[in-house]
Structures are given as structure tokens and as C-alpha cells.
């Protein structure tokens, strides 16, 4: 493991009193005022996140589109400049390498991958590279600031001339905000309206501070990775390493909507087509706790006395004020309304499968 | 960091108030800060007896779950029932209203192994 890196906003977090932890090779703020408080601020108002640990690869060359279309499950040919999409890279056996965003620019693409997978993904992409494509790992060059919540647009609109209201989800533009050039992307991991801003490391502190000022009237707060995790769970957004990994495939993970089996060849396609034909053995479901309890990663799931699966993510929902979870169960038990039992460390707790999202 | 001088401590970040053969146990301010928002706590029953080092309950925070280990052997004579509906008292007042259980000691010699406030301050740096 290489040395632990700091993002360019590290000093800002320390001054704000953040609790800092090592995460995916970076010293990252896990919380400021507290997860519950931060979570509610994003749902009700607006929050600002430093997610500069995420990885960015630049893909150029005349065959860049063909390369990415074979590397990932979503249809890259359908992307137009100024549009991004959510997608997955699979191994030939259908297991998941990573989930990522692909951005299409006029003359190149950008892949945005999970921090914990930067090296693995970069190697995987290079192993599968074709003639006429160049890929560069630019992760160290980019800072990434997310601004999320019902007041995200109003906050950022003060700092830019572009009409942010006109931007649809997954639209992006290259332009100035707070006087600095950046990629303004209508994306996020919270389920709220919001933006992710890709910018040069040296501009991160200035832009962060300008956004904090612009958001003052909405009581904008910095949000740590702890609340980022609870926010994504309420929306059933997958987390690599928890809900998806090399042992799970995108179909059972409920990501069939981005897995375009009819688009032409891609890595993992043959086996995924076969898996679909044969029927999925298990499904990623969402459940709420009936008994008092908080489901945790790897707790077992039972139906009556039969073990039918396991929990992949769980938390206490700050909005609903009860335990919520995500997990795999045998396909025949996947229907919402099904009563299940979660085996916690001390006892078996009643829970029920529900339709996502929770909030 | 708040570490009251009149209490004893463990390396597991619990505090112990000793009053004759009755001890009151809670978790330290440092511990609640590490756990973050505490959502609820599972406690033993009054009358249960435990050996030193056994888990007597669990503390469920948003982010994680932690065992509560008893640093002494004895019988649970009182649990803090207020925590049932207000476990945030541990976050807000770890050394006061956030106390967790009272135990009647079976042997006082185990108290010698507990840390002083000065020693605990070194543990948490």
C-alpha cells in the first residue's frame, strides 16, 4: 500500500473540525457535525462534499468509443457530447470490476471510478486496450466537489452565468464557476438535485470557500463520507465492495437497466445473456426493519428457518428513523411485502422486503 | 478532551465510578465521539451476572455497532432505562446522564487493574 494521500481540501476539513479517517488511500472527512445532522441537511437544504478521492481517466483516440463500448455494459454509442451515463465494467465471467460514470466530450471521454479501485480499473482498462486509443490516469490532477440538496441550484447559480436550471440529470458543461474553469456535472450520489464539480486541485479551496459563502443563506454545511453512505443507502445506490463486487453480476444487482445486452459485444456479455436466459438465482433487494435493530454488512437473512441470503449494506435511516438494509436473497423470496428475519449479533430480528427507494 | 479525574477507565474506553462495592459504568466522551450518533443500546437485565471481560450489551450507532464489555465481575443491579428512548444522552453527556449500568462487585481486587484519568489520557493521546 502506498502512502496515504491528502486531498487539496484537507486543511479546510481540519479547520472545520472534521473527523478524518483513512479511506481508499486518502485521508478523508468522515463526519463534521454528525451523520444524522449532515444527512438531514442534504435532504432538506444543501450540503457540500469533498469527493476528490474519486478516480478520473481520460480516454482519447479515434477508437475511444469502440474501446469503452466493449469495456462497459451501457451503450456508449448513445452518448452525445455534454452527456454522461452510469455504467459498469464486467469481467468475462460477469462479475463486476467497478461501477463508474462515463462522460462524453467533443473529442474524448472521461471515466470516473471508485477511489478504492483506481489502480485495478486502470490496469484492467489497459489490459483491454485496442489500437487507436490512449488512456491516462488523471486522478491526481482533479479535485471533485459535490453540492447536493434542494438548494444546490440556488447556491451554485450565484457563482455562474450558465443556467443550471436547464440542466437535466447527467448533463454536463465545461465552464466557469466562482471564476474558475471546471466541469459542471448534474450528477450525484444522494438522490437529491445537485452537481458534481471537477476542477483543478489548486482551485479547490477557493471554489469550496466561494460555495460556502453562496450557500450561507441556506445554511450550507460540509458533509462527510458517513452521511454520503447513509444518503446513498436510502436511494439503493450500490456501493462497490458492499452491494456489488467481482462475485456479483449486474443483473442480480438490479442494474439490468444499464446492462444493454442487445448493444453488440462487450466483456461479460455472453455469460450475462446465459444467466438471464437461465434465470437469476438471487436478487439485490431492499428491506426495512420491523424490530428495533440496524442491519449490517454480512448479517444473514432468513425466511422462517431457511437461510436465503445476506445483508450487503445497512444503516439507521435518519429520515425514516428506523433500520434499513440492502441484501441478496434467493430470487423466489424477492417480492416486496415478504417477511424476512435478519440475524444480528445477538438475536434474530423481524424485517420486511420493501420497494426501493426508501426515501 | 474531557476526562474527569474522579473516575477510573479501561482501554476499551469505558469509565467506572466506584462507590463502595457498587460501580457505575459508561463509555467515555472519546468513545461516543468515535462512534458518532448512537441510535439505541441493548442492555442486560437487572439481576444478570457477568464475569469481567464479558459483553453485557451492544451500542448501535449509525455507522457501526460496538460491544460493551464489563471491566468487573458482578451482578447488574440497575440499568439506565432513560437510554431506551434517548440513547443520544450518551452522545450529549457521556459521563453524566449517559451512564449505562450499575454493577454490584463480586470482588474488589479487579478495580486495581483499571486506569486512572492520567493513564487514560495517554491511551487516547
PDB file of N, CA, C and O in Angstrom, chain A residues 18-77:
ATOM      1  N   UNK A  18     -13.580  18.525  11.176  1.00  0.00           N
ATOM      2  CA  UNK A  18     -13.987  17.205  10.682  1.00  0.00           C
ATOM      3  C   UNK A  18     -13.235  16.103  11.405  1.00  0.00           C
ATOM      4  O   UNK A  18     -12.098  16.284  11.829  1.00  0.00           O
ATOM      5  N   UNK A  19     -13.908  14.966  11.523  1.00  0.00           N
ATOM      6  CA  UNK A  19     -13.212  13.755  11.940  1.00  0.00           C
ATOM      7  C   UNK A  19     -12.651  13.133  10.659  1.00  0.00           C
ATOM      8  O   UNK A  19     -13.388  12.897   9.709  1.00  0.00           O
ATOM      9  N   UNK A  20     -11.352  12.892  10.647  1.00  0.00           N
ATOM     10  CA  UNK A  20     -10.685  12.441   9.423  1.00  0.00           C
ATOM     11  C   UNK A  20     -10.279  10.976   9.574  1.00  0.00           C
ATOM     12  O   UNK A  20      -9.751  10.589  10.617  1.00  0.00           O
ATOM     13  N   UNK A  21     -10.541  10.192   8.550  1.00  0.00           N
ATOM     14  CA  UNK A  21     -10.124   8.783   8.576  1.00  0.00           C
ATOM     15  C   UNK A  21      -9.432   8.429   7.258  1.00  0.00           C
ATOM     16  O   UNK A  21      -9.696   9.048   6.238  1.00  0.00           O
ATOM     17  N   UNK A  22      -8.564   7.427   7.296  1.00  0.00           N
ATOM     18  CA  UNK A  22      -8.019   6.947   6.028  1.00  0.00           C
ATOM     19  C   UNK A  22      -9.088   6.134   5.298  1.00  0.00           C
ATOM     20  O   UNK A  22      -9.722   5.270   5.903  1.00  0.00           O
ATOM     21  N   UNK A  23      -9.324   6.450   4.031  1.00  0.00           N
ATOM     22  CA  UNK A  23     -10.314   5.730   3.226  1.00  0.00           C
ATOM     23  C   UNK A  23      -9.794   5.611   1.817  1.00  0.00           C
ATOM     24  O   UNK A  23      -9.482   6.620   1.179  1.00  0.00           O
ATOM     25  N   UNK A  24      -9.658   4.388   1.332  1.00  0.00           N
ATOM     26  CA  UNK A  24      -9.205   4.125  -0.038  1.00  0.00           C
ATOM     27  C   UNK A  24      -7.900   4.856  -0.354  1.00  0.00           C
ATOM     28  O   UNK A  24      -7.712   5.354  -1.454  1.00  0.00           O
ATOM     29  N   UNK A  25      -7.030   4.934   0.643  1.00  0.00           N
ATOM     30  CA  UNK A  25      -5.727   5.531   0.407  1.00  0.00           C
ATOM     31  C   UNK A  25      -5.671   7.040   0.572  1.00  0.00           C
ATOM     32  O   UNK A  25      -4.643   7.659   0.312  1.00  0.00           O
ATOM     33  N   UNK A  26      -6.798   7.636   0.984  1.00  0.00           N
ATOM     34  CA  UNK A  26      -6.847   9.087   1.205  1.00  0.00           C
ATOM     35  C   UNK A  26      -7.296   9.390   2.632  1.00  0.00           C
ATOM     36  O   UNK A  26      -8.081   8.628   3.207  1.00  0.00           O
ATOM     37  N   UNK A  27      -6.814  10.493   3.171  1.00  0.00           N
ATOM     38  CA  UNK A  27      -7.337  10.972   4.449  1.00  0.00           C
ATOM     39  C   UNK A  27      -8.585  11.783   4.134  1.00  0.00           C
ATOM     40  O   UNK A  27      -8.499  12.846   3.527  1.00  0.00           O
ATOM     41  N   UNK A  28      -9.730  11.270   4.524  1.00  0.00           N
ATOM     42  CA  UNK A  28     -10.998  11.882   4.114  1.00  0.00           C
ATOM     43  C   UNK A  28     -11.840  12.248   5.335  1.00  0.00           C
ATOM     44  O   UNK A  28     -11.796  11.569   6.363  1.00  0.00           O
ATOM     45  N   UNK A  29     -12.656  13.304   5.217  1.00  0.00           N
ATOM     46  CA  UNK A  29     -13.564  13.661   6.313  1.00  0.00           C
ATOM     47  C   UNK A  29     -14.727  12.668   6.371  1.00  0.00           C
ATOM     48  O   UNK A  29     -15.426  12.483   5.379  1.00  0.00           O
ATOM     49  N   UNK A  30     -14.887  11.993   7.496  1.00  0.00           N
ATOM     50  CA  UNK A  30     -15.996  11.033   7.615  1.00  0.00           C
ATOM     51  C   UNK A  30     -17.225  11.718   8.211  1.00  0.00           C
ATOM     52  O   UNK A  30     -18.352  11.371   7.884  1.00  0.00           O
ATOM     53  N   UNK A  31     -16.993  12.705   9.083  1.00  0.00           N
ATOM     54  CA  UNK A  31     -18.128  13.489   9.566  1.00  0.00           C
ATOM     55  C   UNK A  31     -17.671  14.823  10.134  1.00  0.00           C
ATOM     56  O   UNK A  31     -16.518  15.005  10.508  1.00  0.00           O
ATOM     57  N   UNK A  32     -18.608  15.752  10.166  1.00  0.00           N
ATOM     58  CA  UNK A  32     -18.362  17.079  10.750  1.00  0.00           C
ATOM     59  C   UNK A  32     -19.243  17.233  11.992  1.00  0.00           C
ATOM     60  O   UNK A  32     -18.810  16.978  13.090  1.00  0.00           O
ATOM     61  N   UNK A  33     -20.508  17.592  11.805  1.00  0.00           N
ATOM     62  CA  UNK A  33     -21.391  17.792  12.965  1.00  0.00           C
ATOM     63  C   UNK A  33     -21.998  16.476  13.439  1.00  0.00           C
ATOM     64  O   UNK A  33     -22.469  16.374  14.564  1.00  0.00           O
ATOM     65  N   UNK A  34     -22.000  15.450  12.603  1.00  0.00           N
ATOM     66  CA  UNK A  34     -22.628  14.172  12.932  1.00  0.00           C
ATOM     67  C   UNK A  34     -23.420  13.668  11.747  1.00  0.00           C
ATOM     68  O   UNK A  34     -23.997  14.465  11.000  1.00  0.00           O
ATOM     69  N   UNK A  35     -23.441  12.363  11.562  1.00  0.00           N
ATOM     70  CA  UNK A  35     -24.030  11.794  10.349  1.00  0.00           C
ATOM     71  C   UNK A  35     -25.514  12.160  10.206  1.00  0.00           C
ATOM     72  O   UNK A  35     -25.963  12.563   9.137  1.00  0.00           O
ATOM     73  N   UNK A  36     -26.263  12.027  11.291  1.00  0.00           N
ATOM     74  CA  UNK A  36     -27.711  12.264  11.208  1.00  0.00           C
ATOM     75  C   UNK A  36     -27.992  13.714  10.823  1.00  0.00           C
ATOM     76  O   UNK A  36     -28.790  14.004   9.922  1.00  0.00           O
ATOM     77  N   UNK A  37     -27.310  14.625  11.486  1.00  0.00           N
ATOM     78  CA  UNK A  37     -27.483  16.046  11.221  1.00  0.00           C
ATOM     79  C   UNK A  37     -27.077  16.393   9.783  1.00  0.00           C
ATOM     80  O   UNK A  37     -27.811  17.086   9.056  1.00  0.00           O
ATOM     81  N   UNK A  38     -25.951  15.890   9.350  1.00  0.00           N
ATOM     82  CA  UNK A  38     -25.466  16.181   7.991  1.00  0.00           C
ATOM     83  C   UNK A  38     -26.418  15.599   6.940  1.00  0.00           C
ATOM     84  O   UNK A  38     -26.725  16.232   5.931  1.00  0.00           O
ATOM     85  N   UNK A  39     -26.881  14.382   7.203  1.00  0.00           N
ATOM     86  CA  UNK A  39     -27.804  13.714   6.283  1.00  0.00           C
ATOM     87  C   UNK A  39     -29.061  14.558   6.083  1.00  0.00           C
ATOM     88  O   UNK A  39     -29.500  14.792   4.948  1.00  0.00           O
ATOM     89  N   UNK A  40     -29.630  15.030   7.180  1.00  0.00           N
ATOM     90  CA  UNK A  40     -30.866  15.817   7.090  1.00  0.00           C
ATOM     91  C   UNK A  40     -30.639  17.142   6.369  1.00  0.00           C
ATOM     92  O   UNK A  40     -31.512  17.618   5.643  1.00  0.00           O
ATOM     93  N   UNK A  41     -29.465  17.714   6.558  1.00  0.00           N
ATOM     94  CA  UNK A  41     -29.166  18.976   5.866  1.00  0.00           C
ATOM     95  C   UNK A  41     -29.198  18.793   4.348  1.00  0.00           C
ATOM     96  O   UNK A  41     -29.670  19.661   3.619  1.00  0.00           O
ATOM     97  N   UNK A  42     -28.685  17.671   3.886  1.00  0.00           N
ATOM     98  CA  UNK A  42     -28.681  17.430   2.436  1.00  0.00           C
ATOM     99  C   UNK A  42     -30.108  17.198   1.930  1.00  0.00           C
ATOM    100  O   UNK A  42     -30.494  17.705   0.879  1.00  0.00           O
ATOM    101  N   UNK A  43     -30.903  16.434   2.685  1.00  0.00           N
ATOM    102  CA  UNK A  43     -32.287  16.175   2.242  1.00  0.00           C
ATOM    103  C   UNK A  43     -33.144  17.442   2.290  1.00  0.00           C
ATOM    104  O   UNK A  43     -34.057  17.602   1.495  1.00  0.00           O
ATOM    105  N   UNK A  44     -32.864  18.325   3.253  1.00  0.00           N
ATOM    106  CA  UNK A  44     -33.763  19.462   3.457  1.00  0.00           C
ATOM    107  C   UNK A  44     -33.233  20.756   2.875  1.00  0.00           C
ATOM    108  O   UNK A  44     -33.994  21.677   2.613  1.00  0.00           O
ATOM    109  N   UNK A  45     -31.907  20.830   2.678  1.00  0.00           N
ATOM    110  CA  UNK A  45     -31.330  22.128   2.354  1.00  0.00           C
ATOM    111  C   UNK A  45     -30.225  21.970   1.318  1.00  0.00           C
ATOM    112  O   UNK A  45     -30.508  21.790   0.149  1.00  0.00           O
ATOM    113  N   UNK A  46     -29.002  22.004   1.737  1.00  0.00           N
ATOM    114  CA  UNK A  46     -27.896  21.798   0.793  1.00  0.00           C
ATOM    115  C   UNK A  46     -26.623  21.444   1.569  1.00  0.00           C
ATOM    116  O   UNK A  46     -26.380  21.954   2.660  1.00  0.00           O
ATOM    117  N   UNK A  47     -25.832  20.548   0.981  1.00  0.00           N
ATOM    118  CA  UNK A  47     -24.555  20.175   1.586  1.00  0.00           C
ATOM    119  C   UNK A  47     -23.455  20.158   0.545  1.00  0.00           C
ATOM    120  O   UNK A  47     -23.721  20.044  -0.664  1.00  0.00           O
ATOM    121  N   UNK A  48     -22.223  20.277   1.006  1.00  0.00           N
ATOM    122  CA  UNK A  48     -21.065  20.274   0.109  1.00  0.00           C
ATOM    123  C   UNK A  48     -20.102  19.163   0.535  1.00  0.00           C
ATOM    124  O   UNK A  48     -19.824  18.999   1.722  1.00  0.00           O
ATOM    125  N   UNK A  49     -19.668  18.389  -0.431  1.00  0.00           N
ATOM    126  CA  UNK A  49     -18.829  17.214  -0.175  1.00  0.00           C
ATOM    127  C   UNK A  49     -17.499  17.337  -0.921  1.00  0.00           C
ATOM    128  O   UNK A  49     -17.483  17.751  -2.080  1.00  0.00           O
ATOM    129  N   UNK A  50     -16.427  16.911  -0.276  1.00  0.00           N
ATOM    130  CA  UNK A  50     -15.152  16.724  -0.978  1.00  0.00           C
ATOM    131  C   UNK A  50     -15.057  15.244  -1.357  1.00  0.00           C
ATOM    132  O   UNK A  50     -14.952  14.386  -0.488  1.00  0.00           O
ATOM    133  N   UNK A  51     -15.140  14.974  -2.643  1.00  0.00           N
ATOM    134  CA  UNK A  51     -15.005  13.583  -3.095  1.00  0.00           C
ATOM    135  C   UNK A  51     -13.852  13.478  -4.101  1.00  0.00           C
ATOM    136  O   UNK A  51     -13.901  12.737  -5.078  1.00  0.00           O
ATOM    137  N   UNK A  52     -12.815  14.249  -3.792  1.00  0.00           N
ATOM    138  CA  UNK A  52     -11.643  14.301  -4.680  1.00  0.00           C
ATOM    139  C   UNK A  52     -10.894  12.981  -4.753  1.00  0.00           C
ATOM    140  O   UNK A  52     -10.020  12.817  -5.605  1.00  0.00           O
ATOM    141  N   UNK A  53     -11.216  12.056  -3.859  1.00  0.00           N
ATOM    142  CA  UNK A  53     -10.540  10.751  -3.906  1.00  0.00           C
ATOM    143  C   UNK A  53     -10.988   9.923  -5.113  1.00  0.00           C
ATOM    144  O   UNK A  53     -10.292   8.997  -5.504  1.00  0.00           O
ATOM    145  N   UNK A  54     -12.122  10.251  -5.710  1.00  0.00           N
ATOM    146  CA  UNK A  54     -12.590   9.510  -6.881  1.00  0.00           C
ATOM    147  C   UNK A  54     -11.530   9.558  -7.992  1.00  0.00           C
ATOM    148  O   UNK A  54     -10.738  10.497  -8.065  1.00  0.00           O
ATOM    149  N   UNK A  55     -11.562   8.549  -8.872  1.00  0.00           N
ATOM    150  CA  UNK A  55     -10.536   8.462  -9.912  1.00  0.00           C
ATOM    151  C   UNK A  55     -11.055   8.935 -11.265  1.00  0.00           C
ATOM    152  O   UNK A  55     -12.216   8.696 -11.613  1.00  0.00           O
ATOM    153  N   UNK A  56     -10.213   9.631 -12.013  1.00  0.00           N
ATOM    154  CA  UNK A  56     -10.595  10.107 -13.350  1.00  0.00           C
ATOM    155  C   UNK A  56      -9.582   9.616 -14.385  1.00  0.00           C
ATOM    156  O   UNK A  56      -8.377   9.821 -14.208  1.00  0.00           O
ATOM    157  N   UNK A  57     -10.081   8.973 -15.427  1.00  0.00           N
ATOM    158  CA  UNK A  57      -9.235   8.553 -16.550  1.00  0.00           C
ATOM    159  C   UNK A  57      -9.700   9.301 -17.802  1.00  0.00           C
ATOM    160  O   UNK A  57     -10.899   9.396 -18.063  1.00  0.00           O
ATOM    161  N   UNK A  58      -8.730   9.768 -18.577  1.00  0.00           N
ATOM    162  CA  UNK A  58      -9.039  10.434 -19.832  1.00  0.00           C
ATOM    163  C   UNK A  58      -8.798   9.433 -20.961  1.00  0.00           C
ATOM    164  O   UNK A  58      -7.732   8.806 -21.031  1.00  0.00           O
ATOM    165  N   UNK A  59      -9.786   9.257 -21.814  1.00  0.00           N
ATOM    166  CA  UNK A  59      -9.690   8.288 -22.909  1.00  0.00           C
ATOM    167  C   UNK A  59      -9.792   9.046 -24.230  1.00  0.00           C
ATOM    168  O   UNK A  59     -10.784   9.729 -24.480  1.00  0.00           O
ATOM    169  N   UNK A  60      -8.739   8.934 -25.036  1.00  0.00           N
ATOM    170  CA  UNK A  60      -8.693   9.678 -26.300  1.00  0.00           C
ATOM    171  C   UNK A  60      -8.380   8.720 -27.447  1.00  0.00           C
ATOM    172  O   UNK A  60      -8.026   7.557 -27.223  1.00  0.00           O
ATOM    173  N   UNK A  61      -8.490   9.245 -28.664  1.00  0.00           N
ATOM    174  CA  UNK A  61      -8.129   8.437 -29.841  1.00  0.00           C
ATOM    175  C   UNK A  61      -9.333   8.089 -30.682  1.00  0.00           C
ATOM    176  O   UNK A  61     -10.470   8.124 -30.211  1.00  0.00           O
ATOM    177  N   UNK A  62      -9.063   7.712 -31.927  1.00  0.00           N
ATOM    178  CA  UNK A  62     -10.155   7.507 -32.880  1.00  0.00           C
ATOM    179  C   UNK A  62     -11.033   6.321 -32.514  1.00  0.00           C
ATOM    180  O   UNK A  62     -12.195   6.251 -32.915  1.00  0.00           O
ATOM    181  N   UNK A  63     -10.495   5.378 -31.745  1.00  0.00           N
ATOM    182  CA  UNK A  63     -11.289   4.205 -31.373  1.00  0.00           C
ATOM    183  C   UNK A  63     -11.753   4.233 -29.915  1.00  0.00           C
ATOM    184  O   UNK A  63     -12.118   3.195 -29.352  1.00  0.00           O
ATOM    185  N   UNK A  64     -11.727   5.422 -29.307  1.00  0.00           N
ATOM    186  CA  UNK A  64     -12.093   5.541 -27.886  1.00  0.00           C
ATOM    187  C   UNK A  64     -13.506   5.018 -27.627  1.00  0.00           C
ATOM    188  O   UNK A  64     -13.751   4.297 -26.654  1.00  0.00           O
ATOM    189  N   UNK A  65     -14.430   5.372 -28.516  1.00  0.00           N
ATOM    190  CA  UNK A  65     -15.820   4.944 -28.299  1.00  0.00           C
ATOM    191  C   UNK A  65     -15.954   3.428 -28.381  1.00  0.00           C
ATOM    192  O   UNK A  65     -16.595   2.807 -27.522  1.00  0.00           O
ATOM    193  N   UNK A  66     -15.336   2.843 -29.387  1.00  0.00           N
ATOM    194  CA  UNK A  66     -15.417   1.386 -29.549  1.00  0.00           C
ATOM    195  C   UNK A  66     -14.786   0.664 -28.357  1.00  0.00           C
ATOM    196  O   UNK A  66     -15.300  -0.347 -27.869  1.00  0.00           O
ATOM    197  N   UNK A  67     -13.680   1.218 -27.879  1.00  0.00           N
ATOM    198  CA  UNK A  67     -12.988   0.646 -26.716  1.00  0.00           C
ATOM    199  C   UNK A  67     -13.896   0.645 -25.485  1.00  0.00           C
ATOM    200  O   UNK A  67     -14.083  -0.369 -24.822  1.00  0.00           O
ATOM    201  N   UNK A  68     -14.490   1.806 -25.186  1.00  0.00           N
ATOM    202  CA  UNK A  68     -15.340   1.925 -23.996  1.00  0.00           C
ATOM    203  C   UNK A  68     -16.615   1.094 -24.146  1.00  0.00           C
ATOM    204  O   UNK A  68     -17.139   0.565 -23.166  1.00  0.00           O
ATOM    205  N   UNK A  69     -17.102   0.995 -25.365  1.00  0.00           N
ATOM    206  CA  UNK A  69     -18.331   0.239 -25.581  1.00  0.00           C
ATOM    207  C   UNK A  69     -18.107  -1.254 -25.315  1.00  0.00           C
ATOM    208  O   UNK A  69     -19.017  -1.956 -24.888  1.00  0.00           O
ATOM    209  N   UNK A  70     -16.890  -1.703 -25.555  1.00  0.00           N
ATOM    210  CA  UNK A  70     -16.571  -3.105 -25.298  1.00  0.00           C
ATOM    211  C   UNK A  70     -16.208  -3.324 -23.825  1.00  0.00           C
ATOM    212  O   UNK A  70     -16.396  -4.402 -23.267  1.00  0.00           O
ATOM    213  N   UNK A  71     -15.685  -2.278 -23.194  1.00  0.00           N
ATOM    214  CA  UNK A  71     -15.222  -2.373 -21.803  1.00  0.00           C
ATOM    215  C   UNK A  71     -16.372  -2.301 -20.795  1.00  0.00           C
ATOM    216  O   UNK A  71     -16.257  -2.786 -19.674  1.00  0.00           O
ATOM    217  N   UNK A  72     -17.486  -1.664 -21.194  1.00  0.00           N
ATOM    218  CA  UNK A  72     -18.560  -1.376 -20.238  1.00  0.00           C
ATOM    219  C   UNK A  72     -19.903  -1.878 -20.760  1.00  0.00           C
ATOM    220  O   UNK A  72     -20.061  -2.124 -21.959  1.00  0.00           O
ATOM    221  N   UNK A  73     -20.881  -1.993 -19.858  1.00  0.00           N
ATOM    222  CA  UNK A  73     -22.144  -2.654 -20.195  1.00  0.00           C
ATOM    223  C   UNK A  73     -23.196  -1.717 -20.799  1.00  0.00           C
ATOM    224  O   UNK A  73     -24.100  -2.171 -21.491  1.00  0.00           O
ATOM    225  N   UNK A  74     -23.101  -0.425 -20.519  1.00  0.00           N
ATOM    226  CA  UNK A  74     -24.076   0.511 -21.068  1.00  0.00           C
ATOM    227  C   UNK A  74     -23.669   0.886 -22.505  1.00  0.00           C
ATOM    228  O   UNK A  74     -22.546   0.615 -22.923  1.00  0.00           O
ATOM    229  N   UNK A  75     -24.588   1.496 -23.251  1.00  0.00           N
ATOM    230  CA  UNK A  75     -24.333   1.765 -24.674  1.00  0.00           C
ATOM    231  C   UNK A  75     -23.648   3.120 -24.868  1.00  0.00           C
ATOM    232  O   UNK A  75     -24.307   4.161 -24.890  1.00  0.00           O
ATOM    233  N   UNK A  76     -22.335   3.070 -25.031  1.00  0.00           N
ATOM    234  CA  UNK A  76     -21.545   4.302 -25.151  1.00  0.00           C
ATOM    235  C   UNK A  76     -21.876   5.034 -26.453  1.00  0.00           C
ATOM    236  O   UNK A  76     -21.775   6.256 -26.543  1.00  0.00           O
ATOM    237  N   UNK A  77     -22.323   4.292 -27.467  1.00  0.00           N
ATOM    238  CA  UNK A  77     -22.652   4.889 -28.771  1.00  0.00           C
ATOM    239  C   UNK A  77     -23.823   5.862 -28.653  1.00  0.00           C
ATOM    240  O   UNK A  77     -23.996   6.750 -29.486  1.00  0.00           O
TER     241      UNK A  77
END
